[in-house]
Amino acid sequence: ETGVTQTPRHLVMGMTNKKSLKCEQHLGHNAMYWYKQSAKKPLELMFVYNFKEQTENNSVPSRFSPECPNSSHLFLHLHTLQPEDSALYLCASSHPGSGVNYNEQFFGPGTRLTVL
Amino acid sequence: SQQGEEDPQALSIQEGENATMNCSYKTSINNLQWYRQNSGRGLVHLILIRSNEREKHSGRLRVTLDTSKKSSSLLITASRAADTASYFCATVHTGFQKLVFGTGTRLLVSP
């Protein structure tokens, strides 16, 4: 395993539900990421947190709300989602880096989300 | 768009053969990374190559980078059925602090 865990692994929710995805990393990293992976589309970066501060919001709709209480935990709160939001949601972590030293990311197994 | 493109989209080979996947990108990069994803699972980092490097090796993996052609290749030698997965290149573009993933190559290695 990569040291990054995600729960739940599978989630089915209605459009009016509120649910949360959880990610935890045991690697001592200070950067955490949420990605969305839809069928036949490239992996899309959603949010980035560095040292608990959000440093990137890739024009994500407000029905997705991230939370990073500490460097080891990352949440994605979901409300009033649409069927097109059905996808695999991946969490990743890394040591912060920049330029040629931008570091590799360690991914969790993902949460398969289905919105009915 | 900074998104890279992998070629081919799908590759089917026999065990023991070599597999070559290519990645092209459009704007200058600081580094390029290759990842592997088994069906429905998370991605696993394979290898990172910096913009000032031309070739790197890791076990049966060999990655090359040609910044003049804005392309990279991943070679898997002596492939095994367990290498069956999707392979993605991801680029860190100059001036940006994030990974941009390509569309991936689906590799099928038959016993």
mmCIF file with all atom_site columns, N, CA and C in Angstrom, chain B residues 1 15 18 22-23 35 37 44 48 51-53 55 60 63 68 70-71 76 78 84 86 88 97-98 101 103 105-106:
data_model
loop_
_atom_site.group_PDB
_atom_site.id
_atom_site.type_symbol
_atom_site.label_atom_id
_atom_site.label_alt_id
_atom_site.label_comp_id
_atom_site.label_asym_id
_atom_site.label_entity_id
_atom_site.label_seq_id
_atom_site.pdbx_PDB_ins_code
_atom_site.Cartn_x
_atom_site.Cartn_y
_atom_site.Cartn_z
_atom_site.occupancy
_atom_site.B_iso_or_equiv
_atom_site.pdbx_formal_charge
_atom_site.auth_seq_id
_atom_site.auth_comp_id
_atom_site.auth_asym_id
_atom_site.auth_atom_id
_atom_site.pdbx_PDB_model_num
ATOM 1  N N  . SER B 1 1   ? -4.143 24.270  -23.836 1.00 0.00 ? 1   SER B N  1
ATOM 2  C CA . SER B 1 1   ? -4.150 23.268  -22.781 1.00 0.00 ? 1   SER B CA 1
ATOM 3  C C  . SER B 1 1   ? -2.749 22.684  -22.607 1.00 0.00 ? 1   SER B C  1
ATOM 4  N N  . GLU B 1 15  ? 3.593  -11.794 -23.140 1.00 0.00 ? 15  GLU B N  1
ATOM 5  C CA . GLU B 1 15  ? 4.618  -11.815 -22.074 1.00 0.00 ? 15  GLU B CA 1
ATOM 6  C C  . GLU B 1 15  ? 5.998  -11.996 -22.698 1.00 0.00 ? 15  GLU B C  1
ATOM 7  N N  . ASN B 1 18  ? 8.698  -6.407  -25.251 1.00 0.00 ? 18  ASN B N  1
ATOM 8  C CA . ASN B 1 18  ? 8.878  -5.063  -24.702 1.00 0.00 ? 18  ASN B CA 1
ATOM 9  C C  . ASN B 1 18  ? 7.675  -4.202  -25.053 1.00 0.00 ? 18  ASN B C  1
ATOM 10 N N  . ASN B 1 22  ? 4.530  6.376   -25.460 1.00 0.00 ? 22  ASN B N  1
ATOM 11 C CA . ASN B 1 22  ? 5.054  7.711   -25.713 1.00 0.00 ? 22  ASN B CA 1
ATOM 12 C C  . ASN B 1 22  ? 4.129  8.770   -25.130 1.00 0.00 ? 22  ASN B C  1
ATOM 13 N N  . CYS B 1 23  ? 4.747  9.881   -24.779 1.00 0.00 ? 23  CYS B N  1
ATOM 14 C CA . CYS B 1 23  ? 4.005  11.004  -24.207 1.00 0.00 ? 23  CYS B CA 1
ATOM 15 C C  . CYS B 1 23  ? 4.502  12.272  -24.883 1.00 0.00 ? 23  CYS B C  1
ATOM 16 N N  . TYR B 1 35  ? 3.224  7.293   -14.149 1.00 0.00 ? 35  TYR B N  1
ATOM 17 C CA . TYR B 1 35  ? 2.441  6.602   -13.140 1.00 0.00 ? 35  TYR B CA 1
ATOM 18 C C  . TYR B 1 35  ? 1.747  5.413   -13.775 1.00 0.00 ? 35  TYR B C  1
ATOM 19 N N  . GLN B 1 37  ? -1.660 2.688   -13.164 1.00 0.00 ? 37  GLN B N  1
ATOM 20 C CA . GLN B 1 37  ? -2.921 2.516   -12.461 1.00 0.00 ? 37  GLN B CA 1
ATOM 21 C C  . GLN B 1 37  ? -3.532 1.182   -12.842 1.00 0.00 ? 37  GLN B C  1
ATOM 22 N N  . VAL B 1 44  ? 0.143  4.725   -9.002  1.00 0.00 ? 44  VAL B N  1
ATOM 23 C CA . VAL B 1 44  ? 1.416  4.436   -8.344  1.00 0.00 ? 44  VAL B CA 1
ATOM 24 C C  . VAL B 1 44  ? 2.529  5.101   -9.138  1.00 0.00 ? 44  VAL B C  1
ATOM 25 N N  . LEU B 1 48  ? 10.516 9.506   -12.158 1.00 0.00 ? 48  LEU B N  1
ATOM 26 C CA . LEU B 1 48  ? 10.516 10.949  -12.395 1.00 0.00 ? 48  LEU B CA 1
ATOM 27 C C  . LEU B 1 48  ? 11.770 11.297  -13.158 1.00 0.00 ? 48  LEU B C  1
ATOM 28 N N  . SER B 1 51  ? 13.946 17.976  -16.289 1.00 0.00 ? 51  SER B N  1
ATOM 29 C CA . SER B 1 51  ? 14.102 18.550  -17.630 1.00 0.00 ? 51  SER B CA 1
ATOM 30 C C  . SER B 1 51  ? 15.547 18.554  -18.106 1.00 0.00 ? 51  SER B C  1
ATOM 31 N N  . ASN B 1 52  ? 16.506 18.482  -17.173 1.00 0.00 ? 52  ASN B N  1
ATOM 32 C CA . ASN B 1 52  ? 17.916 18.461  -17.571 1.00 0.00 ? 52  ASN B CA 1
ATOM 33 C C  . ASN B 1 52  ? 18.471 17.045  -17.680 1.00 0.00 ? 52  ASN B C  1
ATOM 34 N N  . GLU B 1 53  ? 17.595 16.060  -17.589 1.00 0.00 ? 53  GLU B N  1
ATOM 35 C CA . GLU B 1 53  ? 17.996 14.663  -17.733 1.00 0.00 ? 53  GLU B CA 1
ATOM 36 C C  . GLU B 1 53  ? 17.468 14.116  -19.043 1.00 0.00 ? 53  GLU B C  1
ATOM 37 N N  . GLU B 1 55  ? 17.710 10.440  -19.725 1.00 0.00 ? 55  GLU B N  1
ATOM 38 C CA . GLU B 1 55  ? 17.329 9.027   -19.608 1.00 0.00 ? 55  GLU B CA 1
ATOM 39 C C  . GLU B 1 55  ? 17.434 8.609   -18.158 1.00 0.00 ? 55  GLU B C  1
ATOM 40 N N  . ARG B 1 60  ? 13.054 -2.805  -14.698 1.00 0.00 ? 60  ARG B N  1
ATOM 41 C CA . ARG B 1 60  ? 12.747 -3.078  -16.104 1.00 0.00 ? 60  ARG B CA 1
ATOM 42 C C  . ARG B 1 60  ? 12.220 -1.848  -16.847 1.00 0.00 ? 60  ARG B C  1
ATOM 43 N N  . VAL B 1 63  ? 13.052 5.307   -19.062 1.00 0.00 ? 63  VAL B N  1
ATOM 44 C CA . VAL B 1 63  ? 12.359 6.514   -19.498 1.00 0.00 ? 63  VAL B CA 1
ATOM 45 C C  . VAL B 1 63  ? 13.348 7.422   -20.198 1.00 0.00 ? 63  VAL B C  1
ATOM 46 N N  . SER B 1 68  ? 13.574 18.901  -26.771 1.00 0.00 ? 68  SER B N  1
ATOM 47 C CA . SER B 1 68  ? 13.483 19.615  -28.055 1.00 0.00 ? 68  SER B CA 1
ATOM 48 C C  . SER B 1 68  ? 12.255 19.168  -28.837 1.00 0.00 ? 68  SER B C  1
ATOM 49 N N  . LYS B 1 70  ? 9.671  17.815  -27.162 1.00 0.00 ? 70  LYS B N  1
ATOM 50 C CA . LYS B 1 70  ? 8.594  17.820  -26.175 1.00 0.00 ? 70  LYS B CA 1
ATOM 51 C C  . LYS B 1 70  ? 7.942  16.443  -26.101 1.00 0.00 ? 70  LYS B C  1
ATOM 52 N N  . SER B 1 71  ? 8.771  15.446  -25.864 1.00 0.00 ? 71  SER B N  1
ATOM 53 C CA . SER B 1 71  ? 8.234  14.092  -25.798 1.00 0.00 ? 71  SER B CA 1
ATOM 54 C C  . SER B 1 71  ? 9.047  13.239  -24.842 1.00 0.00 ? 71  SER B C  1
ATOM 55 N N  . ILE B 1 76  ? 9.029  -0.679  -21.102 1.00 0.00 ? 76  ILE B N  1
ATOM 56 C CA . ILE B 1 76  ? 8.990  -1.779  -20.140 1.00 0.00 ? 76  ILE B CA 1
ATOM 57 C C  . ILE B 1 76  ? 9.576  -2.990  -20.842 1.00 0.00 ? 76  ILE B C  1
ATOM 58 N N  . ALA B 1 78  ? 10.860 -7.004  -21.180 1.00 0.00 ? 78  ALA B N  1
ATOM 59 C CA . ALA B 1 78  ? 10.479 -8.343  -20.712 1.00 0.00 ? 78  ALA B CA 1
ATOM 60 C C  . ALA B 1 78  ? 9.181  -8.300  -19.924 1.00 0.00 ? 78  ALA B C  1
ATOM 61 N N  . THR B 1 84  ? 0.023  -5.520  -16.785 1.00 0.00 ? 84  THR B N  1
ATOM 62 C CA . THR B 1 84  ? -1.241 -5.058  -17.338 1.00 0.00 ? 84  THR B CA 1
ATOM 63 C C  . THR B 1 84  ? -1.822 -3.956  -16.461 1.00 0.00 ? 84  THR B C  1
ATOM 64 N N  . SER B 1 86  ? -3.018 0.708   -16.777 1.00 0.00 ? 86  SER B N  1
ATOM 65 C CA . SER B 1 86  ? -2.956 1.949   -17.548 1.00 0.00 ? 86  SER B CA 1
ATOM 66 C C  . SER B 1 86  ? -1.742 2.736   -17.081 1.00 0.00 ? 86  SER B C  1
ATOM 67 N N  . PHE B 1 88  ? 0.259  6.471   -17.226 1.00 0.00 ? 88  PHE B N  1
ATOM 68 C CA . PHE B 1 88  ? 0.037  7.897   -17.447 1.00 0.00 ? 88  PHE B CA 1
ATOM 69 C C  . PHE B 1 88  ? 1.338  8.671   -17.321 1.00 0.00 ? 88  PHE B C  1
ATOM 70 N N  . GLN B 1 97  ? 2.843  24.929  -10.408 1.00 0.00 ? 97  GLN B N  1
ATOM 71 C CA . GLN B 1 97  ? 3.166  23.981  -9.342  1.00 0.00 ? 97  GLN B CA 1
ATOM 72 C C  . GLN B 1 97  ? 2.083  22.927  -9.236  1.00 0.00 ? 97  GLN B C  1
ATOM 73 N N  . LYS B 1 98  ? 1.925  22.146  -10.288 1.00 0.00 ? 98  LYS B N  1
ATOM 74 C CA . LYS B 1 98  ? 0.956  21.062  -10.245 1.00 0.00 ? 98  LYS B CA 1
ATOM 75 C C  . LYS B 1 98  ? 1.292  20.071  -11.353 1.00 0.00 ? 98  LYS B C  1
ATOM 76 N N  . PHE B 1 101 ? -1.912 15.539  -15.969 1.00 0.00 ? 101 PHE B N  1
ATOM 77 C CA . PHE B 1 101 ? -1.886 14.155  -16.434 1.00 0.00 ? 101 PHE B CA 1
ATOM 78 C C  . PHE B 1 101 ? -2.356 14.047  -17.872 1.00 0.00 ? 101 PHE B C  1
ATOM 79 N N  . THR B 1 103 ? -3.725 11.381  -21.073 1.00 0.00 ? 103 THR B N  1
ATOM 80 C CA . THR B 1 103 ? -4.914 10.541  -21.228 1.00 0.00 ? 103 THR B CA 1
ATOM 81 C C  . THR B 1 103 ? -4.644 9.062   -20.970 1.00 0.00 ? 103 THR B C  1
ATOM 82 N N  . THR B 1 105 ? -2.172 5.276   -21.504 1.00 0.00 ? 105 THR B N  1
ATOM 83 C CA . THR B 1 105 ? -2.080 4.130   -22.410 1.00 0.00 ? 105 THR B CA 1
ATOM 84 C C  . THR B 1 105 ? -2.504 2.894   -21.637 1.00 0.00 ? 105 THR B C  1
ATOM 85 N N  . ARG B 1 106 ? -3.475 2.162   -22.199 1.00 0.00 ? 106 ARG B N  1
ATOM 86 C CA . ARG B 1 106 ? -3.890 0.901   -21.568 1.00 0.00 ? 106 ARG B CA 1
ATOM 87 C C  . ARG B 1 106 ? -3.043 -0.227  -22.137 1.00 0.00 ? 106 ARG B C  1
#
